[in-house]
PDB file of C-alpha atoms in Angstrom:
ATOM      1  CA  MET Z  52       0.380   4.859 -28.895  1.00  0.00           C
ATOM      2  CA  SER Z  53       3.746   4.782 -27.174  1.00  0.00           C
ATOM      3  CA  LEU Z  54       3.963   6.684 -23.909  1.00  0.00           C
ATOM      4  CA  LYS Z  55       6.809   9.038 -23.099  1.00  0.00           C
ATOM      5  CA  LYS Z  56       8.953   8.255 -20.083  1.00  0.00           C
ATOM      6  CA  LEU Z  57       8.178   9.818 -16.701  1.00  0.00           C
ATOM      7  CA  LYS Z  58      11.125  10.558 -14.429  1.00  0.00           C
ATOM      8  CA  ILE Z  59      10.370  10.303 -10.720  1.00  0.00           C
ATOM      9  CA  PRO Z  60      11.476  13.509  -8.948  1.00  0.00           C
ATOM     10  CA  ASP Z  61      14.370  13.167  -6.528  1.00  0.00           C
ATOM     11  CA  THR Z  62      12.117  14.403  -3.710  1.00  0.00           C
ATOM     12  CA  TYR Z  63       9.746  11.442  -4.081  1.00  0.00           C
ATOM     13  CA  ASN Z  64      10.156   8.568  -1.632  1.00  0.00           C
ATOM     14  CA  TYR Z  65       7.292   6.210  -2.533  1.00  0.00           C
ATOM     15  CA  ILE Z  66       5.470   4.788  -5.558  1.00  0.00           C
ATOM     16  CA  GLY Z  67       2.171   3.189  -4.517  1.00  0.00           C
ATOM     17  CA  CYS Z  68       0.411   1.109  -7.171  1.00  0.00           C
ATOM     18  CA  PHE Z  69      -3.061   0.129  -5.974  1.00  0.00           C
ATOM     19  CA  LEU Z  70      -3.855  -2.770  -8.305  1.00  0.00           C
ATOM     20  CA  THR Z  71      -7.239  -3.048  -6.615  1.00  0.00           C
ATOM     21  CA  LEU Z  72      -8.933  -1.664  -3.525  1.00  0.00           C
ATOM     22  CA  ARG Z  73     -10.826  -4.922  -3.066  1.00  0.00           C
ATOM     23  CA  CYS Z  74      -9.851  -7.076  -0.102  1.00  0.00           C
ATOM     24  CA  ASN Z  75     -10.902 -10.504   1.166  1.00  0.00           C
ATOM     25  CA  LEU Z  76     -10.641  -9.311   4.788  1.00  0.00           C
ATOM     26  CA  ASN Z  77     -12.825  -6.757   6.546  1.00  0.00           C
ATOM     27  CA  CYS Z  78     -10.688  -5.227   9.298  1.00  0.00           C
ATOM     28  CA  GLU Z  79     -12.496  -2.514  11.234  1.00  0.00           C
ATOM     29  CA  TYR Z  80      -9.359  -0.376  11.451  1.00  0.00           C
ATOM     30  CA  CYS Z  81      -8.443  -0.581   7.749  1.00  0.00           C
ATOM     31  CA  ILE Z  82      -7.098   2.773   6.607  1.00  0.00           C
ATOM     32  CA  ASN Z  83      -8.767   2.338   3.213  1.00  0.00           C
ATOM     33  CA  TYR Z  84     -12.193   2.655   4.796  1.00  0.00           C
ATOM     34  CA  PHE Z  85     -11.656   5.483   7.275  1.00  0.00           C
ATOM     35  CA  GLY Z  86     -14.494   7.971   7.015  1.00  0.00           C
ATOM     36  CA  LEU Z  87     -16.355   5.922   4.392  1.00  0.00           C
ATOM     37  CA  GLU Z  88     -19.898   4.718   4.989  1.00  0.00           C
ATOM     38  CA  ASN Z  89     -19.758   2.144   2.191  1.00  0.00           C
ATOM     39  CA  ARG Z  90     -17.006  -0.474   2.352  1.00  0.00           C
ATOM     40  CA  SER Z  91     -17.584  -1.662  -1.199  1.00  0.00           C
ATOM     41  CA  PHE Z  92     -14.954  -0.434  -3.654  1.00  0.00           C
ATOM     42  CA  LYS Z  93     -16.229  -0.673  -7.218  1.00  0.00           C
ATOM     43  CA  ASN Z  94     -13.447   1.133  -9.017  1.00  0.00           C
ATOM     44  CA  LYS Z  95     -12.646   0.390 -12.610  1.00  0.00           C
ATOM     45  CA  GLU Z  96      -9.440  -1.651 -12.623  1.00  0.00           C
ATOM     46  CA  LEU Z  97      -6.693  -1.521 -15.197  1.00  0.00           C
ATOM     47  CA  THR Z  98      -5.834  -4.783 -16.920  1.00  0.00           C
ATOM     48  CA  GLY Z  99      -2.418  -6.311 -16.437  1.00  0.00           C
ATOM     49  CA  GLU Z 100      -1.366  -5.068 -19.860  1.00  0.00           C
ATOM     50  CA  GLU Z 101      -2.441  -1.528 -18.974  1.00  0.00           C
ATOM     51  CA  TRP Z 102      -0.578  -1.630 -15.656  1.00  0.00           C
ATOM     52  CA  VAL Z 103       2.606  -2.813 -17.353  1.00  0.00           C
ATOM     53  CA  ARG Z 104       2.332  -0.156 -20.077  1.00  0.00           C
ATOM     54  CA  ALA Z 105       1.763   2.508 -17.430  1.00  0.00           C
ATOM     55  CA  LEU Z 106       4.486   1.503 -14.993  1.00  0.00           C
ATOM     56  CA  ASN Z 107       7.077   0.855 -17.672  1.00  0.00           C
ATOM     57  CA  ARG Z 108       6.873   4.599 -18.388  1.00  0.00           C
ATOM     58  CA  LEU Z 109       8.526   5.301 -15.061  1.00  0.00           C
ATOM     59  CA  VAL Z 110      12.195   6.084 -14.696  1.00  0.00           C
ATOM     60  CA  SER Z 111      12.967   5.527 -11.025  1.00  0.00           C
ATOM     61  CA  ARG Z 112      15.957   5.152  -8.738  1.00  0.00           C
ATOM     62  CA  ASP Z 113      17.369   1.825  -7.553  1.00  0.00           C
ATOM     63  CA  ASP Z 114      16.254   2.694  -4.022  1.00  0.00           C
ATOM     64  CA  LEU Z 115      12.701   3.593  -5.072  1.00  0.00           C
ATOM     65  CA  PRO Z 116      10.629   0.536  -6.071  1.00  0.00           C
ATOM     66  CA  VAL Z 117       7.103   0.357  -7.365  1.00  0.00           C
ATOM     67  CA  THR Z 118       5.040  -1.043  -4.495  1.00  0.00           C
ATOM     68  CA  LEU Z 119       2.166  -3.278  -5.621  1.00  0.00           C
ATOM     69  CA  GLN Z 120      -0.604  -3.070  -3.068  1.00  0.00           C
ATOM     70  CA  GLY Z 121      -4.338  -2.704  -2.480  1.00  0.00           C
ATOM     71  CA  GLY Z 122      -6.730  -3.760  -0.999  1.00  0.00           C
ATOM     72  CA  GLU Z 123      -5.174  -7.133  -1.600  1.00  0.00           C
ATOM     73  CA  PRO Z 124      -3.094  -6.980  -4.813  1.00  0.00           C
ATOM     74  CA  GLY Z 125      -3.259 -10.768  -5.185  1.00  0.00           C
ATOM     75  CA  LEU Z 126      -6.968 -10.402  -6.018  1.00  0.00           C
ATOM     76  CA  HIS Z 127      -6.078  -8.745  -9.314  1.00  0.00           C
ATOM     77  CA  PRO Z 128      -6.404 -11.465 -11.983  1.00  0.00           C
ATOM     78  CA  ASP Z 129      -3.087 -10.441 -13.594  1.00  0.00           C
ATOM     79  CA  PHE Z 130      -1.110  -9.994 -10.376  1.00  0.00           C
ATOM     80  CA  ILE Z 131       1.700 -12.436 -11.224  1.00  0.00           C
ATOM     81  CA  TRP Z 132       1.677 -11.503 -14.927  1.00  0.00           C
ATOM     82  CA  ILE Z 133       2.276  -7.864 -14.027  1.00  0.00           C
ATOM     83  CA  ILE Z 134       5.335  -8.764 -11.942  1.00  0.00           C
ATOM     84  CA  LYS Z 135       6.713 -10.935 -14.747  1.00  0.00           C
ATOM     85  CA  ASN Z 136       6.322  -8.215 -17.372  1.00  0.00           C
ATOM     86  CA  LEU Z 137       7.515  -5.067 -15.633  1.00  0.00           C
ATOM     87  CA  LYS Z 138      10.849  -3.914 -17.024  1.00  0.00           C
ATOM     88  CA  LEU Z 139      13.819  -5.153 -15.027  1.00  0.00           C
ATOM     89  CA  GLU Z 140      14.987  -1.618 -14.280  1.00  0.00           C
ATOM     90  CA  LEU Z 141      11.999  -1.210 -11.965  1.00  0.00           C
ATOM     91  CA  LYS Z 142      12.464  -2.661  -8.499  1.00  0.00           C
ATOM     92  CA  ILE Z 143       9.332  -4.237  -7.012  1.00  0.00           C
ATOM     93  CA  ASP Z 144       7.914  -4.396  -3.486  1.00  0.00           C
ATOM     94  CA  ILE Z 145       4.620  -6.023  -2.473  1.00  0.00           C
ATOM     95  CA  LEU Z 146       2.180  -5.257   0.364  1.00  0.00           C
ATOM     96  CA  THR Z 147      -0.136  -8.246   0.860  1.00  0.00           C
ATOM     97  CA  ASN Z 148      -2.049 -10.423   3.310  1.00  0.00           C
ATOM     98  CA  LEU Z 149      -0.545 -13.430   1.477  1.00  0.00           C
ATOM     99  CA  THR Z 150      -3.831 -15.092   0.533  1.00  0.00           C
ATOM    100  CA  PHE Z 151      -2.814 -15.572  -3.100  1.00  0.00           C
ATOM    101  CA  ASP Z 152      -1.453 -18.865  -4.494  1.00  0.00           C
ATOM    102  CA  ILE Z 153       2.106 -18.846  -3.149  1.00  0.00           C
ATOM    103  CA  GLU Z 154       3.104 -22.087  -4.902  1.00  0.00           C
ATOM    104  CA  LYS Z 155       2.267 -20.587  -8.303  1.00  0.00           C
ATOM    105  CA  PHE Z 156       4.091 -17.443  -7.221  1.00  0.00           C
ATOM    106  CA  ILE Z 157       7.212 -19.443  -6.320  1.00  0.00           C
ATOM    107  CA  ARG Z 158       7.090 -21.340  -9.624  1.00  0.00           C
ATOM    108  CA  GLU Z 159       6.795 -18.240 -11.786  1.00  0.00           C
ATOM    109  CA  ILE Z 160       8.690 -15.455  -9.985  1.00  0.00           C
ATOM    110  CA  PRO Z 161      12.438 -15.718  -9.316  1.00  0.00           C
ATOM    111  CA  PRO Z 162      13.329 -14.480  -5.799  1.00  0.00           C
ATOM    112  CA  GLN Z 163      15.919 -12.048  -7.167  1.00  0.00           C
ATOM    113  CA  ARG Z 164      13.154 -10.127  -8.950  1.00  0.00           C
ATOM    114  CA  LEU Z 165      11.894  -9.009  -5.533  1.00  0.00           C
ATOM    115  CA  LYS Z 166      15.154  -8.448  -3.758  1.00  0.00           C
ATOM    116  CA  ARG Z 167      17.177  -5.272  -3.328  1.00  0.00           C
ATOM    117  CA  LYS Z 168      19.290  -3.445  -0.784  1.00  0.00           C
ATOM    118  CA  ALA Z 169      16.801  -2.075   1.735  1.00  0.00           C
ATOM    119  CA  PRO Z 170      16.340  -1.939   5.524  1.00  0.00           C
ATOM    120  CA  TYR Z 171      13.061  -3.850   5.251  1.00  0.00           C
ATOM    121  CA  PRO Z 172      11.708  -6.887   3.331  1.00  0.00           C
ATOM    122  CA  SER Z 173      10.489  -6.558  -0.251  1.00  0.00           C
ATOM    123  CA  ILE Z 174       7.352  -8.599   0.489  1.00  0.00           C
ATOM    124  CA  ARG Z 175       5.619  -7.103   3.524  1.00  0.00           C
ATOM    125  CA  VAL Z 176       2.788  -9.222   4.884  1.00  0.00           C
ATOM    126  CA  SER Z 177       0.085  -7.673   7.051  1.00  0.00           C
ATOM    127  CA  TYR Z 178      -1.094  -9.802   9.968  1.00  0.00           C
ATOM    128  CA  HIS Z 179      -4.666  -9.249  11.157  1.00  0.00           C
ATOM    129  CA  PRO Z 180      -5.461 -11.595  14.068  1.00  0.00           C
ATOM    130  CA  GLN Z 181      -9.189 -10.998  13.776  1.00  0.00           C
ATOM    131  CA  TYR Z 182      -9.256 -12.783  10.415  1.00  0.00           C
ATOM    132  CA  MET Z 183      -5.979 -14.696  10.077  1.00  0.00           C
ATOM    133  CA  ASN Z 184      -4.509 -17.831  11.602  1.00  0.00           C
ATOM    134  CA  LEU Z 185      -0.941 -17.120  12.691  1.00  0.00           C
ATOM    135  CA  GLU Z 186       0.190 -20.735  12.321  1.00  0.00           C
ATOM    136  CA  ILE Z 187      -0.984 -20.878   8.703  1.00  0.00           C
ATOM    137  CA  LEU Z 188       0.568 -17.483   7.952  1.00  0.00           C
ATOM    138  CA  VAL Z 189       3.903 -18.503   9.473  1.00  0.00           C
ATOM    139  CA  LYS Z 190       4.002 -21.631   7.295  1.00  0.00           C
ATOM    140  CA  LYS Z 191       3.435 -19.526   4.170  1.00  0.00           C
ATOM    141  CA  VAL Z 192       6.078 -16.990   5.151  1.00  0.00           C
ATOM    142  CA  LYS Z 193       8.619 -19.726   5.956  1.00  0.00           C
ATOM    143  CA  ARG Z 194       7.879 -21.396   2.609  1.00  0.00           C
ATOM    144  CA  LEU Z 195       8.611 -18.172   0.727  1.00  0.00           C
ATOM    145  CA  GLN Z 196      11.592 -17.441   2.939  1.00  0.00           C
ATOM    146  CA  GLU Z 197      13.094 -20.853   2.243  1.00  0.00           C
ATOM    147  CA  ALA Z 198      12.457 -20.329  -1.477  1.00  0.00           C
ATOM    148  CA  GLY Z 199      14.741 -17.298  -1.268  1.00  0.00           C
ATOM    149  CA  PHE Z 200      12.300 -14.395  -1.067  1.00  0.00           C
ATOM    150  CA  SER Z 201      12.802 -11.274   1.033  1.00  0.00           C
ATOM    151  CA  ILE Z 202       9.719 -11.354   3.251  1.00  0.00           C
ATOM    152  CA  GLY Z 203       8.513 -10.185   6.646  1.00  0.00           C
ATOM    153  CA  ILE Z 204       5.350  -9.595   8.651  1.00  0.00           C
ATOM    154  CA  TYR Z 205       3.837  -6.367   9.967  1.00  0.00           C
ATOM    155  CA  GLY Z 206       1.189  -5.944  12.645  1.00  0.00           C
ATOM    156  CA  ILE Z 207      -0.858  -2.879  13.613  1.00  0.00           C
ATOM    157  CA  LEU Z 208      -0.768  -2.110  17.344  1.00  0.00           C
ATOM    158  CA  HIS Z 209      -4.503  -1.560  17.576  1.00  0.00           C
ATOM    159  CA  PRO Z 210      -5.546  -1.411  21.260  1.00  0.00           C
ATOM    160  CA  ALA Z 211      -7.940  -4.333  20.809  1.00  0.00           C
ATOM    161  CA  PHE Z 212      -5.232  -6.599  19.374  1.00  0.00           C
ATOM    162  CA  GLU Z 213      -1.950  -5.166  20.696  1.00  0.00           C
ATOM    163  CA  GLU Z 214      -1.284  -7.991  23.146  1.00  0.00           C
ATOM    164  CA  GLU Z 215      -1.886 -10.603  20.466  1.00  0.00           C
ATOM    165  CA  ILE Z 216       0.354  -8.769  18.008  1.00  0.00           C
ATOM    166  CA  ILE Z 217       3.222  -8.596  20.524  1.00  0.00           C
ATOM    167  CA  LYS Z 218       2.920 -12.320  21.247  1.00  0.00           C
ATOM    168  CA  ALA Z 219       2.973 -13.074  17.519  1.00  0.00           C
ATOM    169  CA  GLN Z 220       6.072 -10.918  17.127  1.00  0.00           C
ATOM    170  CA  GLU Z 221       7.903 -12.840  19.836  1.00  0.00           C
ATOM    171  CA  GLN Z 222       6.894 -16.169  18.319  1.00  0.00           C
ATOM    172  CA  CYS Z 223       8.080 -15.126  14.858  1.00  0.00           C
ATOM    173  CA  LYS Z 224      11.336 -13.785  16.256  1.00  0.00           C
ATOM    174  CA  GLY Z 225      12.083 -17.257  17.622  1.00  0.00           C
ATOM    175  CA  LEU Z 226      11.410 -18.734  14.169  1.00  0.00           C
ATOM    176  CA  GLY Z 227      13.731 -16.342  12.355  1.00  0.00           C
ATOM    177  CA  ILE Z 228      10.916 -14.305  10.786  1.00  0.00           C
ATOM    178  CA  ASP Z 229      11.178 -10.522  10.555  1.00  0.00           C
ATOM    179  CA  PHE Z 230       8.073  -9.219  12.347  1.00  0.00           C
ATOM    180  CA  ARG Z 231       7.645  -5.474  12.795  1.00  0.00           C
ATOM    181  CA  THR Z 232       4.886  -3.364  14.266  1.00  0.00           C
ATOM    182  CA  LYS Z 233       3.253  -0.077  13.286  1.00  0.00           C
ATOM    183  CA  GLU Z 234       1.379   2.217  15.633  1.00  0.00           C
ATOM    184  CA  PHE Z 235      -2.365   2.568  15.325  1.00  0.00           C
ATOM    185  CA  LEU Z 236      -3.512   6.006  14.215  1.00  0.00           C
ATOM    186  CA  GLY Z 237      -7.006   6.910  15.254  1.00  0.00           C
ATOM    187  CA  GLU Z 238      -9.593   6.938  17.968  1.00  0.00           C
ATOM    188  CA  TYR Z 239     -10.674   3.898  19.965  1.00  0.00           C
ATOM    189  CA  LYS Z 240     -13.199   4.016  22.810  1.00  0.00           C
ATOM    190  CA  GLY Z 241     -12.931   7.773  23.060  1.00  0.00           C
ATOM    191  CA  LYS Z 242      -9.124   7.893  23.206  1.00  0.00           C
ATOM    192  CA  LEU Z 243      -6.850   9.169  20.447  1.00  0.00           C
ATOM    193  CA  TYR Z 244      -3.886   6.953  19.552  1.00  0.00           C
ATOM    194  CA  GLY Z 245      -0.823   7.598  17.437  1.00  0.00           C
ATOM    195  CA  THR Z 246       1.787  10.234  16.727  1.00  0.00           C
ATOM    196  CA  TYR Z 247       0.867  13.154  14.486  1.00  0.00           C
ATOM    197  CA  ARG Z 248       3.112  15.795  12.982  1.00  0.00           C
ATOM    198  CA  TYR Z 249       0.168  18.197  12.776  1.00  0.00           C
ATOM    199  CA  PRO Z 250      -2.404  17.090  15.387  1.00  0.00           C
ATOM    200  CA  ASP Z 251      -4.698  20.042  14.634  1.00  0.00           C
ATOM    201  CA  ALA Z 252      -4.990  18.954  10.993  1.00  0.00           C
ATOM    202  CA  VAL Z 253      -7.229  16.000  11.853  1.00  0.00           C
ATOM    203  CA  GLY Z 254     -10.458  15.651  13.753  1.00  0.00           C
ATOM    204  CA  ASN Z 255     -12.896  17.543  11.528  1.00  0.00           C
ATOM    205  CA  SER Z 256     -13.069  20.451  13.973  1.00  0.00           C
ATOM    206  CA  ARG Z 257     -12.230  23.483  11.843  1.00  0.00           C
ATOM    207  CA  ARG Z 258     -11.366  24.503   8.325  1.00  0.00           C
ATOM    208  CA  LYS Z 259      -7.988  25.785   7.239  1.00  0.00           C
ATOM    209  CA  TYR Z 260      -5.962  26.122   4.050  1.00  0.00           C
ATOM    210  CA  CYS Z 261      -2.409  25.075   3.324  1.00  0.00           C
ATOM    211  CA  LEU Z 262       0.024  24.440   0.530  1.00  0.00           C
ATOM    212  CA  CYS Z 263       0.940  20.778   0.196  1.00  0.00           C
ATOM    213  CA  LYS Z 264       3.566  19.067  -1.947  1.00  0.00           C
ATOM    214  CA  THR Z 265       3.485  15.309  -2.212  1.00  0.00           C
ATOM    215  CA  THR Z 266       6.526  13.065  -1.984  1.00  0.00           C
ATOM    216  CA  GLU Z 267       4.596  10.065  -3.323  1.00  0.00           C
ATOM    217  CA  LEU Z 268       3.302   8.855  -6.669  1.00  0.00           C
ATOM    218  CA  LEU Z 269      -0.038   7.234  -5.813  1.00  0.00           C
ATOM    219  CA  ILE Z 270      -1.800   5.400  -8.639  1.00  0.00           C
ATOM    220  CA  GLY Z 271      -5.344   4.124  -8.137  1.00  0.00           C
ATOM    221  CA  PRO Z 272      -6.854   0.951  -9.622  1.00  0.00           C
ATOM    222  CA  ASP Z 273      -8.114   2.849 -12.676  1.00  0.00           C
ATOM    223  CA  GLY Z 274      -4.789   4.556 -13.343  1.00  0.00           C
ATOM    224  CA  ASN Z 275      -5.799   7.871 -11.813  1.00  0.00           C
ATOM    225  CA  VAL Z 276      -3.017   9.627  -9.908  1.00  0.00           C
ATOM    226  CA  TYR Z 277      -3.787  11.293  -6.573  1.00  0.00           C
ATOM    227  CA  ARG Z 278      -1.957  13.879  -4.504  1.00  0.00           C
ATOM    228  CA  CYS Z 279      -2.479  11.900  -1.269  1.00  0.00           C
ATOM    229  CA  HIS Z 280      -4.020   8.753   0.228  1.00  0.00           C
ATOM    230  CA  HIS Z 281      -6.973  10.766   1.511  1.00  0.00           C
ATOM    231  CA  ASP Z 282      -7.946  11.773  -2.037  1.00  0.00           C
ATOM    232  CA  LEU Z 283      -7.520   8.215  -3.296  1.00  0.00           C
ATOM    233  CA  TYR Z 284      -9.747   6.610  -0.669  1.00  0.00           C
ATOM    234  CA  LYS Z 285     -12.312   9.426  -0.696  1.00  0.00           C
ATOM    235  CA  LYS Z 286     -12.422   9.424  -4.512  1.00  0.00           C
ATOM    236  CA  PHE Z 287     -11.517  13.088  -4.733  1.00  0.00           C
ATOM    237  CA  PRO Z 288     -10.664  14.435  -8.204  1.00  0.00           C
ATOM    238  CA  PRO Z 289      -7.295  13.057  -9.370  1.00  0.00           C
ATOM    239  CA  ILE Z 290      -4.458  15.171 -10.699  1.00  0.00           C
ATOM    240  CA  GLY Z 291      -4.190  13.053 -13.842  1.00  0.00           C
ATOM    241  CA  ASN Z 292      -4.050   9.530 -15.214  1.00  0.00           C
ATOM    242  CA  ILE Z 293      -0.884   7.498 -15.627  1.00  0.00           C
ATOM    243  CA  LEU Z 294      -2.022   6.278 -19.073  1.00  0.00           C
ATOM    244  CA  ASN Z 295      -2.627   9.772 -20.409  1.00  0.00           C
ATOM    245  CA  PRO Z 296       0.182  10.541 -22.899  1.00  0.00           C
ATOM    246  CA  ALA Z 297       0.163  14.170 -21.732  1.00  0.00           C
ATOM    247  CA  PHE Z 298       0.453  13.355 -18.013  1.00  0.00           C
ATOM    248  CA  GLU Z 299       3.401  14.918 -16.204  1.00  0.00           C
ATOM    249  CA  ILE Z 300       4.682  14.318 -12.680  1.00  0.00           C
ATOM    250  CA  GLU Z 301       4.801  17.767 -11.108  1.00  0.00           C
ATOM    251  CA  ASP Z 302       6.995  18.465  -8.107  1.00  0.00           C
ATOM    252  CA  ARG Z 303       5.082  21.492  -6.830  1.00  0.00           C
ATOM    253  CA  PHE Z 304       2.859  22.778  -4.042  1.00  0.00           C
ATOM    254  CA  ARG Z 305      -0.920  22.613  -4.373  1.00  0.00           C
ATOM    255  CA  THR Z 306      -3.613  24.393  -2.374  1.00  0.00           C
ATOM    256  CA  VAL Z 307      -5.445  22.131   0.065  1.00  0.00           C
ATOM    257  CA  SER Z 308      -8.630  22.867   2.007  1.00  0.00           C
ATOM    258  CA  TYR Z 309     -10.316  20.057   3.899  1.00  0.00           C
ATOM    259  CA  THR Z 310     -13.052  20.022   6.503  1.00  0.00           C
ATOM    260  CA  HIS Z 311     -13.343  16.228   6.642  1.00  0.00           C
ATOM    261  CA  LEU Z 312      -9.935  14.818   7.533  1.00  0.00           C
ATOM    262  CA  THR Z 313     -11.732  12.503   9.930  1.00  0.00           C
ATOM    263  CA  LEU Z 314     -10.025  10.014  12.172  1.00  0.00           C
ATOM    264  CA  PRO Z 315     -10.942   6.343  12.310  1.00  0.00           C
ATOM    265  CA  THR Z 316     -13.288   5.560  15.139  1.00  0.00           C
ATOM    266  CA  LYS Z 317     -14.686   2.483  16.837  1.00  0.00           C
ATOM    267  CA  ALA Z 318     -17.256   2.539  19.565  1.00  0.00           C
TER     268      ALA Z 318
END
């Protein structure tokens, strides 16, 4: 059955496609695991053909790409096939730890397919010093850079690794590699870190209601669409499925009531 087109509302600023929530790293501060007791994601995962059929429904703007991410999107068996078969009208970004086969990637994906006018790289590589060797990562990034890809590195300024992240940033700067940092959001050793628009909305201290309207299209590994990252990671009921012929993208407010918007913690 052919699927009708879905126009992305003008108010939307992100399309997150979680090919898988599996990851080959196990970072303690990973946002995917915040508040979860079990770190094993066993979601049903769409095949490459299903992902392409679903995403090719979308009618998006030139400045609004589909962002393939996870988990580690390279763990999806059809990762490269999906990129090769998405319609050319869709721009593509990738969030990755770069542990997939980059030589196969270079052979099969032309750099222009992942390049557009944007203030940040199309391939954004997360650096996690607890599990990754910076020298090896730099070699991979330089290889892709020299092959013509738009690529850069990002590091989380977690208090336990902030000094190492800053040193890595300086080293990459000297090598001509775009290395940016993101603040850590959460609690570490009893201290709260990060900047919050609504500080009272986190912490699991009291219950309130609000009306919330998303600016993101978030698609889980099984094609379910969620109103926010919290619902995706917590496996809350979705608002629909991207492969459902009757699914519509609604630009409207929804009632929200949470008592468990917990912050990440580490003793």
